[in-house]
Coordinates of C-alpha atoms in Angstrom, one line a residue:
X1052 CA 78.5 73.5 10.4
X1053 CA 75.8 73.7 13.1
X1054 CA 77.1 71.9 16.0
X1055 CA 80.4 71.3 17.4
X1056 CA 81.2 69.5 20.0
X1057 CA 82.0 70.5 23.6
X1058 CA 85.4 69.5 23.6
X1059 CA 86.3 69.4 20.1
X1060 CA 89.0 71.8 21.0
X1061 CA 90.3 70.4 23.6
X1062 CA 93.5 69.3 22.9
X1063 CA 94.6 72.0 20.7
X1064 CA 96.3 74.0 23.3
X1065 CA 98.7 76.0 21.5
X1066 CA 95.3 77.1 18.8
X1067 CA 96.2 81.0 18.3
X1068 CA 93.4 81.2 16.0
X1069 CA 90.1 80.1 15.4
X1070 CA 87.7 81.1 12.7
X1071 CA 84.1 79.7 12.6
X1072 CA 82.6 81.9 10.5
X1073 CA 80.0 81.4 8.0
X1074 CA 78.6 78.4 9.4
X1075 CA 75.0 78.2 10.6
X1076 CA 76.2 78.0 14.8
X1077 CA 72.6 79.3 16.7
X1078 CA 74.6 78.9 20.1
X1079 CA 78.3 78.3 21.5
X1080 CA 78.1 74.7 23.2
X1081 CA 81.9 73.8 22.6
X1082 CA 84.5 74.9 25.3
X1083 CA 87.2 77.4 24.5
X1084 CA 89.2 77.4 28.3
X1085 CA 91.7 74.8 27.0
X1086 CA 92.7 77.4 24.5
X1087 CA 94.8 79.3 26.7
X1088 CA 96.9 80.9 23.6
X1089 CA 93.9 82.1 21.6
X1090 CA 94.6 85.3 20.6
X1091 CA 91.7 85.7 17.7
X1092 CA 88.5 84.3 17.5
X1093 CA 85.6 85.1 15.0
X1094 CA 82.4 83.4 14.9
X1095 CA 80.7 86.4 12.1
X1096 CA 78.2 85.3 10.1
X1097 CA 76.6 82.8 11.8
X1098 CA 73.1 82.2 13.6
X1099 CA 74.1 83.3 17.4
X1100 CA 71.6 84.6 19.3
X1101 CA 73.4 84.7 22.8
X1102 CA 76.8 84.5 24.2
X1103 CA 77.4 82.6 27.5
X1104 CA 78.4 84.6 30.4
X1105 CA 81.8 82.7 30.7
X1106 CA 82.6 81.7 27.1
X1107 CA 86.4 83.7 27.1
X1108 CA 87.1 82.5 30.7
X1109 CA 90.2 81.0 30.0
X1110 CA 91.2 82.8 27.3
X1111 CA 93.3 85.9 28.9
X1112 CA 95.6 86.2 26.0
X1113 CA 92.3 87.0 23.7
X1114 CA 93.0 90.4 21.7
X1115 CA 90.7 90.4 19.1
X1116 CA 87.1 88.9 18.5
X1117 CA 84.9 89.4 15.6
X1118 CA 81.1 88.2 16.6
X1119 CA 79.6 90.7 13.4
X1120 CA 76.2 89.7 11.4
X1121 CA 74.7 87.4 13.7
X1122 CA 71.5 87.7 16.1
X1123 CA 72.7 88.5 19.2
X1124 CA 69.9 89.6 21.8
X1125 CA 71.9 88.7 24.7
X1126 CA 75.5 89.3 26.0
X1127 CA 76.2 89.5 29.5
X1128 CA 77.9 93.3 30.1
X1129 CA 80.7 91.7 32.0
X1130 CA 82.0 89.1 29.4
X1131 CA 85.1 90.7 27.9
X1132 CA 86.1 92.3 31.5
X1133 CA 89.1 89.8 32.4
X1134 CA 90.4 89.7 29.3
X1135 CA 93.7 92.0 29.6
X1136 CA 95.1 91.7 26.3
X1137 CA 91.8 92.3 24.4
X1138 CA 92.0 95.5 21.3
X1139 CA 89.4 95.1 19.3
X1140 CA 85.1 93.7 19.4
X1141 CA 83.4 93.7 16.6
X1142 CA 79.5 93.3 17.1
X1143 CA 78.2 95.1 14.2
X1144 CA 74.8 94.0 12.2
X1145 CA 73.4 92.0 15.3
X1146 CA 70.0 92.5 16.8
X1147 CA 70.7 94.6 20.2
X1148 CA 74.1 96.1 19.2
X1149 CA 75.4 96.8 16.1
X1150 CA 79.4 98.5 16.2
X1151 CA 82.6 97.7 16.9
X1152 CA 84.9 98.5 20.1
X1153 CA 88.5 99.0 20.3
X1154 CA 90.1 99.3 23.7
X1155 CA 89.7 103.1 24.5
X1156 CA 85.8 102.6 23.5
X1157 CA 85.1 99.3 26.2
X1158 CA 83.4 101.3 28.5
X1159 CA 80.9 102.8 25.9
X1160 CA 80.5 99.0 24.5
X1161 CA 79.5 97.9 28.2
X1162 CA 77.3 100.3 28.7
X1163 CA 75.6 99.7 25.2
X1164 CA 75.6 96.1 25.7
X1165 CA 73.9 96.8 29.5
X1166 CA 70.8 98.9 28.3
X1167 CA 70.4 97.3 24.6
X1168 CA 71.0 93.8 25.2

């Protein structure tokens, strides 16, 4: 898969989870804010190369994300800060940050993401 659409997801309010991995995604076009009970998300193994400043906005019940083995050269520091319920980040194997973050280690993962990416 290399596109999906904007509102593909849209009416799948109750989605807990959603797994897009493996698929050949170079940005994140579709809208996740309808998914106000997402509580996983994983789009590893892809093609990303940035992540929109407001891609989780609506997501506050978000705990854990896995964004691992893509390209990522961009993530704006302040993406994961209103998510409340978040545990775990997992950016390893991508261009300007490679590790993964549980809740004690967000700080460090800020600060990583503000001077590497």
């Amino acid at each position: 898969i290399k596109f999906v659409s904007q509102d593909a997801f849209s009416n799948l309010k109750k989605l807990e989870r959603l797994y897009l991995n493996g698929n050949e995604f170079i940005s994140l076009f579709f809208n996740l804010e309808p998914l106000s009970q997402l509580r996983n998300f994983s789009m590893s193994d892809n093609k990303l190369s940035i992540l929109p400043d407001d891609h989780f906005k609506g997501n506050k019940k978000l705990e854990w994300v896995w964004i691992k083995n893509n390209k990522i050269k961009f993530i704006n520091p302040n993406l994961f800060d209103n998510l409340n319920e978040l545990k775990y980040v997992d950016l390893n194997n991508n261009t300007c940050i490679n590790s993964h973050y549980y809740t004690s280690d967000f700080a460090s993962m800020k600060s990583k993401i503000s001077s590497d990416c």
